[in-house]
Coordinates of C-alpha atoms and ligand atoms in Angstrom, one line a residue:
M4 CA 36.6 -25.0 -2.0
I5 CA 33.3 -24.2 -3.4
K6 CA 30.4 -26.0 -1.7
D7 CA 26.9 -26.5 -2.8
F8 CA 24.6 -24.0 -1.2
S9 CA 21.1 -24.2 0.3
V10 CA 18.9 -21.3 -0.5
V11 CA 15.4 -20.2 0.6
I12 CA 13.6 -17.5 -1.4
A13 CA 11.3 -15.6 1.0
G14 CA 8.4 -14.2 -0.9
G15 CA 8.3 -17.3 -3.0
G16 CA 5.1 -16.1 -4.6
S17 CA 6.9 -13.0 -6.0
T18 CA 6.6 -12.1 -9.7
F19 CA 10.4 -12.2 -9.7
T20 CA 10.8 -15.7 -8.3
P21 CA 10.7 -17.7 -11.6
G22 CA 13.2 -15.3 -13.3
I23 CA 15.6 -15.4 -10.3
V24 CA 15.4 -19.2 -10.1
M25 CA 16.1 -19.5 -13.8
M26 CA 19.0 -17.0 -13.4
M27 CA 20.4 -19.1 -10.6
L28 CA 20.2 -22.2 -12.8
E29 CA 22.1 -20.3 -15.5
N30 CA 24.8 -19.4 -12.9
S31 CA 25.0 -22.9 -11.4
D32 CA 28.7 -23.2 -12.3
R33 CA 29.4 -20.0 -10.3
F34 CA 26.9 -20.7 -7.6
P35 CA 26.1 -24.4 -7.2
M36 CA 23.1 -25.3 -5.2
R37 CA 22.1 -28.5 -3.4
E38 CA 18.7 -27.3 -2.2
L39 CA 16.3 -24.6 -3.1
K40 CA 13.2 -23.7 -1.1
L41 CA 10.4 -21.2 -1.5
Y42 CA 8.8 -19.6 1.5
D43 CA 5.7 -17.3 1.5
N44 CA 2.9 -16.6 3.9
D45 CA 0.4 -16.8 1.1
G46 CA 0.4 -20.5 0.3
D47 CA -2.1 -20.4 -2.6
R48 CA -0.2 -17.7 -4.4
Q49 CA 3.1 -19.4 -3.9
A50 CA 1.8 -22.9 -4.9
V51 CA 1.2 -21.7 -8.5
L52 CA 4.8 -20.8 -9.0
G53 CA 6.0 -23.6 -6.8
E54 CA 4.2 -26.3 -8.8
A55 CA 5.4 -24.9 -12.1
L56 CA 9.0 -24.6 -10.9
E57 CA 8.9 -28.1 -9.6
I58 CA 8.1 -29.3 -13.1
L59 CA 10.7 -27.1 -14.6
L60 CA 13.4 -28.1 -12.1
K61 CA 12.7 -31.8 -12.6
E62 CA 13.5 -31.2 -16.3
Q63 CA 16.4 -28.9 -16.0
A64 CA 18.1 -29.6 -12.6
P65 CA 17.0 -33.1 -11.5
D66 CA 19.6 -33.2 -8.8
L67 CA 18.5 -30.0 -7.1
K68 CA 16.3 -30.7 -4.0
F69 CA 13.3 -28.4 -4.3
S70 CA 10.3 -27.6 -2.2
Y71 CA 7.9 -24.9 -1.3
T72 CA 6.3 -24.2 2.1
T73 CA 4.5 -21.8 4.4
D74 CA 6.1 -23.4 7.4
P75 CA 9.0 -21.2 8.7
E76 CA 10.8 -24.0 10.4
E77 CA 10.9 -26.1 7.3
A78 CA 11.8 -23.1 5.1
F79 CA 14.6 -21.6 7.2
T80 CA 16.3 -24.8 8.6
D81 CA 19.6 -25.6 7.0
V82 CA 20.0 -22.7 4.7
D83 CA 23.1 -20.7 3.8
F84 CA 21.3 -17.8 2.1
V85 CA 17.8 -16.2 2.4
M86 CA 17.0 -14.3 -0.7
A87 CA 14.2 -11.9 0.4
H88 CA 11.7 -10.2 -1.8
I89 CA 8.5 -9.9 0.1
R90 CA 5.8 -7.4 -0.5
V91 CA 3.7 -7.0 2.6
G92 CA 0.1 -6.3 1.5
K93 CA 0.9 -7.4 -2.0
Y94 CA -0.3 -5.5 -5.1
E95 CA -3.7 -4.7 -3.5
M96 CA -1.9 -2.4 -1.0
R97 CA 0.7 -1.1 -3.6
E98 CA -2.4 0.2 -5.4
Q99 CA -3.5 2.1 -2.3
D100 CA 0.0 3.5 -1.7
E101 CA -0.1 5.0 -5.2
K102 CA -3.7 6.1 -5.4
I103 CA -4.3 7.7 -2.1
P104 CA -1.6 10.4 -2.5
L105 CA -2.8 11.1 -6.0
K106 CA -6.2 12.0 -4.6
Y107 CA -4.4 15.0 -2.9
G108 CA -2.3 15.8 -6.0
V109 CA 0.7 14.2 -4.4
V110 CA 3.1 11.7 -6.1
G111 CA 1.9 8.1 -5.6
Q112 CA 4.9 5.9 -5.7
E113 CA 6.0 2.5 -4.4
T114 CA 9.0 3.7 -2.5
C115 CA 9.0 7.5 -2.5
G116 CA 6.9 9.9 -0.5
P117 CA 3.7 8.9 1.2
G118 CA 3.4 5.6 -0.7
G119 CA 6.9 4.6 0.3
I120 CA 6.2 5.6 3.9
A121 CA 3.0 3.5 4.0
Y122 CA 4.8 0.5 2.5
G123 CA 7.7 0.9 4.9
M124 CA 5.3 0.8 7.9
R125 CA 4.0 -2.6 6.5
S126 CA 7.3 -4.0 5.4
I127 CA 9.1 -3.6 8.7
T128 CA 6.9 -6.2 10.4
G129 CA 7.3 -8.7 7.6
M130 CA 11.1 -8.2 7.5
L131 CA 11.6 -8.6 11.2
E132 CA 9.5 -11.8 11.0
I133 CA 11.7 -13.4 8.4
I134 CA 15.0 -12.2 9.9
D135 CA 13.9 -13.8 13.2
H136 CA 13.0 -17.1 11.4
M137 CA 16.5 -17.1 9.8
E138 CA 18.2 -16.5 13.1
T139 CA 16.2 -19.1 14.8
Y140 CA 16.6 -21.9 12.3
S141 CA 19.9 -21.0 10.5
P142 CA 21.9 -18.6 12.7
D143 CA 24.9 -18.6 10.3
A144 CA 22.9 -17.7 7.2
W145 CA 23.0 -14.4 5.4
M146 CA 19.9 -12.6 4.1
L147 CA 20.2 -10.8 0.8
N148 CA 17.3 -8.4 0.9
Y149 CA 15.8 -6.5 -1.9
S150 CA 12.3 -6.1 -0.4
N151 CA 11.2 -2.5 -0.6
P152 CA 11.2 0.2 0.5
A153 CA 14.8 -0.8 1.0
A154 CA 15.8 2.6 2.6
I155 CA 13.3 2.2 5.4
V156 CA 13.9 -1.5 5.8
A157 CA 17.6 -0.9 6.1
E158 CA 17.1 1.8 8.7
A159 CA 14.7 -0.5 10.6
C160 CA 17.4 -3.3 10.5
R161 CA 20.1 -0.8 11.8
V162 CA 18.0 0.2 14.7
M163 CA 16.1 -3.0 15.6
R164 CA 18.4 -5.9 14.4
P165 CA 21.9 -4.3 14.4
D166 CA 23.7 -7.6 14.6
S167 CA 21.7 -9.5 12.0
K168 CA 23.4 -10.6 8.9
V169 CA 21.2 -8.7 6.4
L170 CA 22.5 -7.0 3.3
N171 CA 20.2 -4.6 1.6
I172 CA 20.7 -4.1 -2.1
C173 CA 18.9 -2.4 -4.9
D174 CA 18.9 -3.2 -8.6
M175 CA 18.3 0.3 -10.0
P176 CA 22.0 1.2 -10.1
V177 CA 22.8 -2.2 -11.6
G178 CA 20.2 -1.6 -14.3
T179 CA 21.3 1.9 -15.0
L180 CA 24.9 0.9 -15.2
R181 CA 23.9 -1.5 -18.0
R182 CA 22.4 1.4 -19.8
M183 CA 25.6 3.5 -19.3
S184 CA 27.7 0.7 -20.6
Q185 CA 25.5 0.5 -23.7
I186 CA 26.0 4.2 -24.2
I187 CA 29.8 3.9 -24.3
D188 CA 29.8 0.5 -25.9
K189 CA 31.4 -1.4 -23.0
K190 CA 30.3 -4.3 -20.8
P191 CA 29.1 -3.4 -17.2
D192 CA 31.7 -5.6 -15.6
E193 CA 34.4 -3.6 -17.4
L194 CA 33.4 -0.5 -15.5
E195 CA 33.9 0.6 -11.9
V196 CA 31.8 3.3 -10.4
S197 CA 31.8 5.8 -7.5
Y198 CA 28.4 6.8 -6.1
F199 CA 26.9 8.4 -3.1
G200 CA 23.4 8.9 -1.8
L201 CA 20.5 7.0 -0.1
N202 CA 18.6 4.2 -1.7
H203 CA 16.6 5.5 -4.6
F204 CA 18.2 8.9 -4.0
G205 CA 21.8 9.2 -5.3
W206 CA 24.4 10.2 -7.9
W207 CA 27.3 8.7 -9.8
T208 CA 30.5 10.7 -9.4
S209 CA 32.6 8.5 -11.6
V210 CA 32.3 5.7 -14.2
K211 CA 35.7 4.4 -15.0
D212 CA 37.3 1.7 -17.2
K213 CA 38.4 -0.9 -14.7
E214 CA 41.6 -1.6 -16.6
S215 CA 42.8 1.6 -18.0
G216 CA 41.2 4.0 -15.4
H217 CA 39.7 6.0 -18.3
E218 CA 36.9 8.3 -16.9
Y219 CA 33.7 8.0 -19.0
L220 CA 31.5 10.4 -16.9
D221 CA 31.6 13.3 -19.4
E222 CA 30.9 11.0 -22.4
I223 CA 27.9 9.5 -20.7
K224 CA 26.7 12.9 -19.5
E225 CA 26.8 14.2 -23.0
Y226 CA 24.4 11.4 -24.1
V227 CA 22.2 11.7 -21.0
A228 CA 21.8 15.5 -21.5
E229 CA 20.1 14.6 -24.8
N230 CA 18.4 11.3 -24.2
G231 CA 18.4 10.5 -20.5
Y232 CA 19.2 6.8 -20.0
L233 CA 17.0 5.8 -22.9
T234 CA 19.0 3.5 -25.2
Q235 CA 18.1 1.8 -28.4
V236 CA 18.9 -1.8 -27.5
E237 CA 17.3 -3.9 -24.9
V238 CA 19.9 -3.8 -22.2
D239 CA 17.8 -4.6 -19.2
T240 CA 15.5 -7.5 -18.5
Q241 CA 13.5 -5.3 -16.1
H242 CA 12.6 -1.6 -16.5
M243 CA 11.3 -2.0 -20.0
D244 CA 7.6 -1.1 -19.8
E245 CA 6.5 2.2 -21.3
S246 CA 6.4 4.0 -18.0
W247 CA 10.0 2.9 -17.3
Q248 CA 11.0 4.3 -20.7
A249 CA 9.6 7.7 -19.6
T250 CA 11.6 7.4 -16.4
H251 CA 14.9 6.7 -18.2
K252 CA 14.2 9.7 -20.4
K253 CA 13.5 12.0 -17.6
A254 CA 17.1 11.6 -16.3
K255 CA 17.9 14.3 -18.8
D256 CA 16.1 16.9 -16.6
L257 CA 17.7 15.5 -13.5
L258 CA 21.2 16.0 -15.0
A259 CA 20.2 19.6 -15.9
I260 CA 19.7 20.5 -12.2
E261 CA 23.0 18.9 -11.2
P262 CA 25.3 18.7 -14.2
R263 CA 28.3 17.4 -12.2
F264 CA 27.0 13.9 -11.5
L265 CA 24.8 11.3 -13.2
P266 CA 21.5 10.9 -11.4
N267 CA 19.6 7.9 -10.1
T268 CA 16.3 7.9 -12.0
Y269 CA 14.2 7.9 -8.7
L270 CA 15.2 11.5 -8.1
K271 CA 12.5 12.5 -10.6
Y272 CA 9.9 12.0 -7.9
Y273 CA 11.6 14.6 -5.7
F274 CA 12.5 17.2 -8.4
Y275 CA 9.6 17.0 -10.7
P276 CA 6.6 15.9 -8.6
D277 CA 4.3 18.3 -10.5
Y278 CA 5.3 16.6 -13.8
E279 CA 4.9 13.2 -12.2
V280 CA 1.4 13.9 -10.9
G281 CA 0.4 15.6 -14.2
T282 CA 1.4 12.6 -16.2
S283 CA -0.1 10.0 -13.8
N284 CA -3.4 8.3 -14.4
A285 CA -5.0 8.1 -11.0
A286 CA -7.3 5.3 -12.3
F287 CA -4.5 3.2 -13.6
T288 CA -1.2 3.5 -11.7
R289 CA 2.0 1.4 -11.9
A290 CA 0.4 -1.2 -9.6
N291 CA -2.3 -1.7 -12.2
E292 CA 0.3 -1.8 -15.0
V293 CA 2.2 -4.5 -13.2
M294 CA -0.9 -6.6 -12.4
A295 CA -2.0 -6.4 -16.0
G296 CA 1.6 -7.1 -17.2
R297 CA 4.3 -8.8 -15.3
E298 CA 2.0 -10.5 -12.7
K299 CA -0.4 -11.7 -15.2
D300 CA 2.3 -13.0 -17.6
V301 CA 4.3 -14.8 -14.9
F302 CA 1.2 -16.5 -13.3
T303 CA -0.2 -17.4 -16.8
A304 CA 3.1 -18.9 -17.7
A305 CA 3.1 -20.9 -14.5
R306 CA -0.5 -22.2 -15.0
N307 CA 0.4 -23.2 -18.6
I308 CA 3.4 -25.2 -17.4
I309 CA 1.2 -26.9 -14.8
E310 CA -1.5 -27.7 -17.3
K311 CA 1.0 -29.1 -19.9
G312 CA 3.0 -30.9 -17.2
T313 CA 6.2 -29.7 -18.9
A314 CA 8.2 -26.4 -19.0
V315 CA 9.7 -27.2 -22.3
D316 CA 8.9 -24.1 -24.4
G317 CA 7.3 -22.8 -21.2
G318 CA 7.0 -19.1 -20.7
F319 CA 9.4 -18.4 -17.7
H320 CA 12.1 -15.9 -18.7
I321 CA 15.5 -15.7 -17.2
D322 CA 16.0 -12.5 -15.2
S323 CA 19.7 -12.1 -16.3
H324 CA 19.8 -8.7 -14.8
A325 CA 19.3 -10.3 -11.3
S326 CA 22.7 -12.0 -11.6
F327 CA 24.0 -9.4 -9.1
I328 CA 22.3 -11.4 -6.4
V329 CA 24.6 -14.4 -7.3
D330 CA 27.6 -12.0 -7.3
L331 CA 26.7 -10.9 -3.8
A332 CA 26.1 -14.4 -2.5
R333 CA 29.5 -15.5 -4.0
A334 CA 31.2 -12.5 -2.5
I335 CA 30.1 -13.5 0.9
A336 CA 30.5 -17.3 0.5
L337 CA 33.9 -17.1 -1.3
N338 CA 35.3 -14.0 0.3
A339 CA 35.5 -12.6 -3.3
K340 CA 36.0 -9.0 -2.4
E341 CA 33.5 -7.9 -5.0
R342 CA 32.9 -4.1 -5.4
M343 CA 29.1 -3.5 -5.2
L344 CA 26.7 -0.7 -4.2
L345 CA 25.0 -1.6 -1.0
I346 CA 22.8 0.2 1.6
V347 CA 25.0 0.4 4.7
E348 CA 25.5 2.6 7.8
N349 CA 27.6 5.6 6.7
N350 CA 30.2 5.7 9.4
G351 CA 32.3 8.2 7.6
A352 CA 32.0 6.8 4.0
I353 CA 30.5 10.1 3.1
A354 CA 32.7 12.4 5.1
N355 CA 30.3 15.2 5.7
F356 CA 27.2 13.2 6.4
D357 CA 25.8 11.6 9.6
D358 CA 27.6 8.5 10.8
D359 CA 24.3 6.7 11.6
A360 CA 22.6 7.3 8.3
M361 CA 21.9 4.4 6.0
V362 CA 23.5 5.4 2.7
E363 CA 24.1 3.7 -0.6
V364 CA 27.8 3.6 -1.5
P365 CA 30.2 1.2 -3.2
C366 CA 31.5 -1.4 -0.8
I367 CA 34.0 -4.2 -1.0
V368 CA 32.1 -7.4 0.0
G369 CA 33.9 -10.4 1.5
S370 CA 33.0 -13.1 3.9
G371 CA 32.9 -10.6 6.8
G372 CA 30.2 -8.5 5.0
P373 CA 30.6 -5.1 3.3
E374 CA 33.3 -2.6 3.8
P375 CA 32.1 0.8 2.6
L376 CA 34.5 2.8 0.5
A377 CA 35.2 6.4 1.3
Q378 CA 33.4 8.7 -1.1
G379 CA 34.8 12.0 0.4
K380 CA 32.8 15.1 1.0
I381 CA 29.6 15.8 -1.0
P382 CA 28.3 19.2 -2.1
E383 CA 25.8 21.1 0.1
F384 CA 23.0 20.8 -2.4
E385 CA 23.0 17.0 -2.2
R386 CA 23.8 16.9 1.5
A387 CA 20.8 19.0 2.3
L388 CA 18.5 17.0 0.2
M389 CA 19.8 13.7 1.6
L390 CA 19.5 14.9 5.2
Q391 CA 15.9 15.8 4.6
Q392 CA 15.1 12.5 3.1
V393 CA 17.1 10.3 5.6
T394 CA 15.3 12.1 8.4
V395 CA 12.0 11.1 6.9
E396 CA 13.2 7.5 6.9
K397 CA 14.4 7.7 10.5
L398 CA 11.2 9.3 11.7
V399 CA 9.2 6.5 10.0
V400 CA 11.2 3.8 11.9
Q401 CA 10.8 5.8 15.2
A402 CA 7.1 6.1 14.6
Y403 CA 6.9 2.4 14.0
I404 CA 8.8 1.6 17.2
E405 CA 7.0 4.1 19.4
G406 CA 3.6 3.8 17.8
S407 CA 3.8 7.5 17.3
Y408 CA 1.2 9.3 15.2
Q409 CA 3.1 12.6 15.7
K410 CA 6.3 11.2 14.3
L411 CA 4.7 9.7 11.3
W412 CA 2.9 13.0 10.7
Q413 CA 6.3 14.8 10.9
A414 CA 7.8 12.2 8.5
L415 CA 5.1 12.9 6.0
S416 CA 5.3 16.7 6.5
L417 CA 9.1 16.6 6.0
S418 CA 8.9 14.6 2.8
K419 CA 10.0 16.9 -0.1
I420 CA 7.0 15.8 -2.2
V421 CA 4.3 16.5 0.4
P422 CA 3.2 20.2 0.1
S423 CA 2.0 20.9 3.6
A424 CA 1.5 19.6 7.1
G425 CA -2.2 19.9 6.5
V426 CA -2.1 17.6 3.4
A427 CA 0.3 15.3 5.3
K428 CA -2.3 14.9 8.1
E429 CA -5.2 14.2 5.7
L430 CA -3.0 11.7 3.9
L431 CA -1.9 10.0 7.2
D432 CA -5.5 9.6 8.3
D433 CA -6.4 7.9 5.0
L434 CA -3.4 5.7 5.1
I435 CA -4.0 4.6 8.7
E436 CA -7.5 3.6 7.6
V437 CA -6.5 1.4 4.7
N438 CA -3.5 -0.1 6.5
K439 CA -5.5 -1.4 9.5
G440 CA -4.0 -4.8 10.4
Y441 CA -0.7 -4.0 8.7
W442 CA 0.6 -1.1 10.7
P443 CA 1.2 -1.0 14.5
E444 CA -1.5 1.1 16.1
L445 CA -0.5 4.8 16.3
K446 CA -1.3 7.0 19.3
Ligands
LIG4 P1 4.8 -9.8 -5.2 O1 3.6 -9.2 -4.5 O2 4.6 -10.4 -6.5 O3 5.5 -10.8 -4.3 C1 5.8 -10.7 -3.0 C2 5.4 -11.9 -2.2 O4 5.7 -11.7 -0.8 C3 3.9 -12.3 -2.3 O5 3.8 -13.6 -2.7 C4 3.5 -12.2 -0.8 O6 2.5 -13.2 -0.4 C5 4.8 -12.4 -0.1 N1 4.8 -11.9 1.3 C6 4.2 -10.8 1.8 N2 4.4 -10.7 3.1 C7 5.2 -11.8 3.5 C8 5.7 -12.2 4.7 N3 5.6 -11.5 5.8 N4 6.4 -13.4 4.7 C9 6.5 -14.1 3.6 N5 6.1 -13.7 2.4 C10 5.4 -12.6 2.3 O7 5.8 -8.6 -5.4 P2 6.9 -8.3 -6.5 O8 6.5 -7.2 -7.4 O9 7.4 -9.5 -7.0 O10 8.1 -7.7 -5.6 C11 8.6 -8.3 -4.5 C12 9.5 -7.4 -3.7 O11 10.7 -7.1 -4.4 C13 8.9 -6.0 -3.4 O12 9.2 -5.6 -2.1 C14 9.5 -5.1 -4.4 O13 9.5 -3.8 -4.1 C15 10.9 -5.7 -4.4 N6 11.8 -5.4 -5.5 C16 13.0 -4.8 -5.1 C17 13.9 -4.5 -6.0 C18 15.2 -3.8 -5.6 O14 15.9 -3.2 -6.4 N7 15.5 -3.7 -4.3 C19 13.7 -4.8 -7.4 C20 12.5 -5.4 -7.7 C21 11.6 -5.7 -6.7
LIG5 C1 13.5 -0.8 -9.6 C2 13.8 -0.5 -8.2 C3 13.1 -1.5 -7.3 C4 11.6 -1.5 -7.6 C5 11.3 -1.7 -9.0 C6 9.9 -1.5 -9.2 O1 14.0 -2.0 -10.0 O2 15.2 -0.5 -7.9 O3 13.4 -1.1 -6.0 O4 11.0 -2.4 -6.8 O5 12.1 -0.9 -9.8 O6 9.5 -2.0 -10.4 P1 8.1 -2.2 -10.9 O7 8.3 -2.8 -12.2 O8 7.5 -3.2 -9.9 O9 7.4 -0.9 -10.9
LIG6 MN1 15.4 -0.5 -5.7

């Protein structure tokens, strides 16, 4: 029996909130809701989206109970799912994460290298906070988390909240599968993949037709070798800006280094950091691009809706690509045994990789949570790269817990995209300075 769900979106002021709410409305036959709440610790930011969504929902889903709040008890009481997309430090700090490394000629990226490490040190606190709210007020609820940096957040959950019902998921493989399906003229849900790696650090080893079992890997590789994942048609509601197009294209060079598998686009930061820095504009990074683009568009649309008092012809767009979140919620709620890529503790899924590493692999998701599927042994090239990267992530979490300057310095020095321990130390000192109040104190 399908019941009507109660959902809270944590990070209600996120640029993704309106698109995800619209997506949930579109999927209301598959995922009926009785109540939807927004929760954020920045009341003013959230209120803009909250007020606009209130108008929209009155028009489009009058029976759905809707509210927005900064009060944890109100937000987290009586919910079945917490959909979490918080950004601790908001865009102001993303900008720092990107610009400080660039000062040293190092890649400045939201989730990779020093930027990802800095963001991770901020995110852990916010994530623990909302996990604890969920467990206090709705102990049976599940959190579907896509707050970044997901790899570090997932490792922090493994170590600090091992029994919490938190599922960490990323949309990059979902978006890239859409592109692959476009290349071979199929629908994403007609395909079944095998994949191994860490979050933002992995490879597809198989892309098969679900029904016939036909393997499309070679056909897709042939296309990617020429064009990367750049396709002609709009296949993705996210990842469309010019900088993203360059990223899709760069997959061509990632395939060249490892022609056996199809690469995750994020590998470009690790394999071509010189290219990345060379093509970056240190005065206008991705954070600036998003602030001038997605953030401005979403908040302008919200203000227009509020001003007009109606969302008819209003500018919120459905984020259809986010429907994987509904797939995941349904899999849990209805024991649907859906096959999805999730970030989980390895425990043998990758046979020749550490049991306690948080890896990204296909899982079967039912009401008991995810069951990782065995991906066999991986080649030594990928294994070595992954071990280096997962150790960076583990050191960050240890540094956070122990308040250890030394461990964070080691994490930065070990990161493949930081050239030396000397640069790592200078970077660390700068990052500590701007992250005052966000990071635990390091000794
Ligand atoms: P955003 O800054 O627009 O929104 C984040 C919101 O979180 C802000 O309103 C902020 O006030 C709020 N917030 C910060 N700390 C909080 C806390 N402790 N408690 C409650 N709310 C808090 O950011 P965005 O660009 O919309 O992205 C949101 C998040 O989603 C980011 O972490 C981003 O990296 C992530 N994301 C992940 C994926 C994925 O594939 N996993 C895809 C897209 C975005
Ligand atoms: C992809 C990744 C996310 C990341 C997002 C950044 O979807 O999987 O983890 O947050 O890109 O996109 P942005 O448009 O904010 O640079
Ligand atoms: Mn991601």
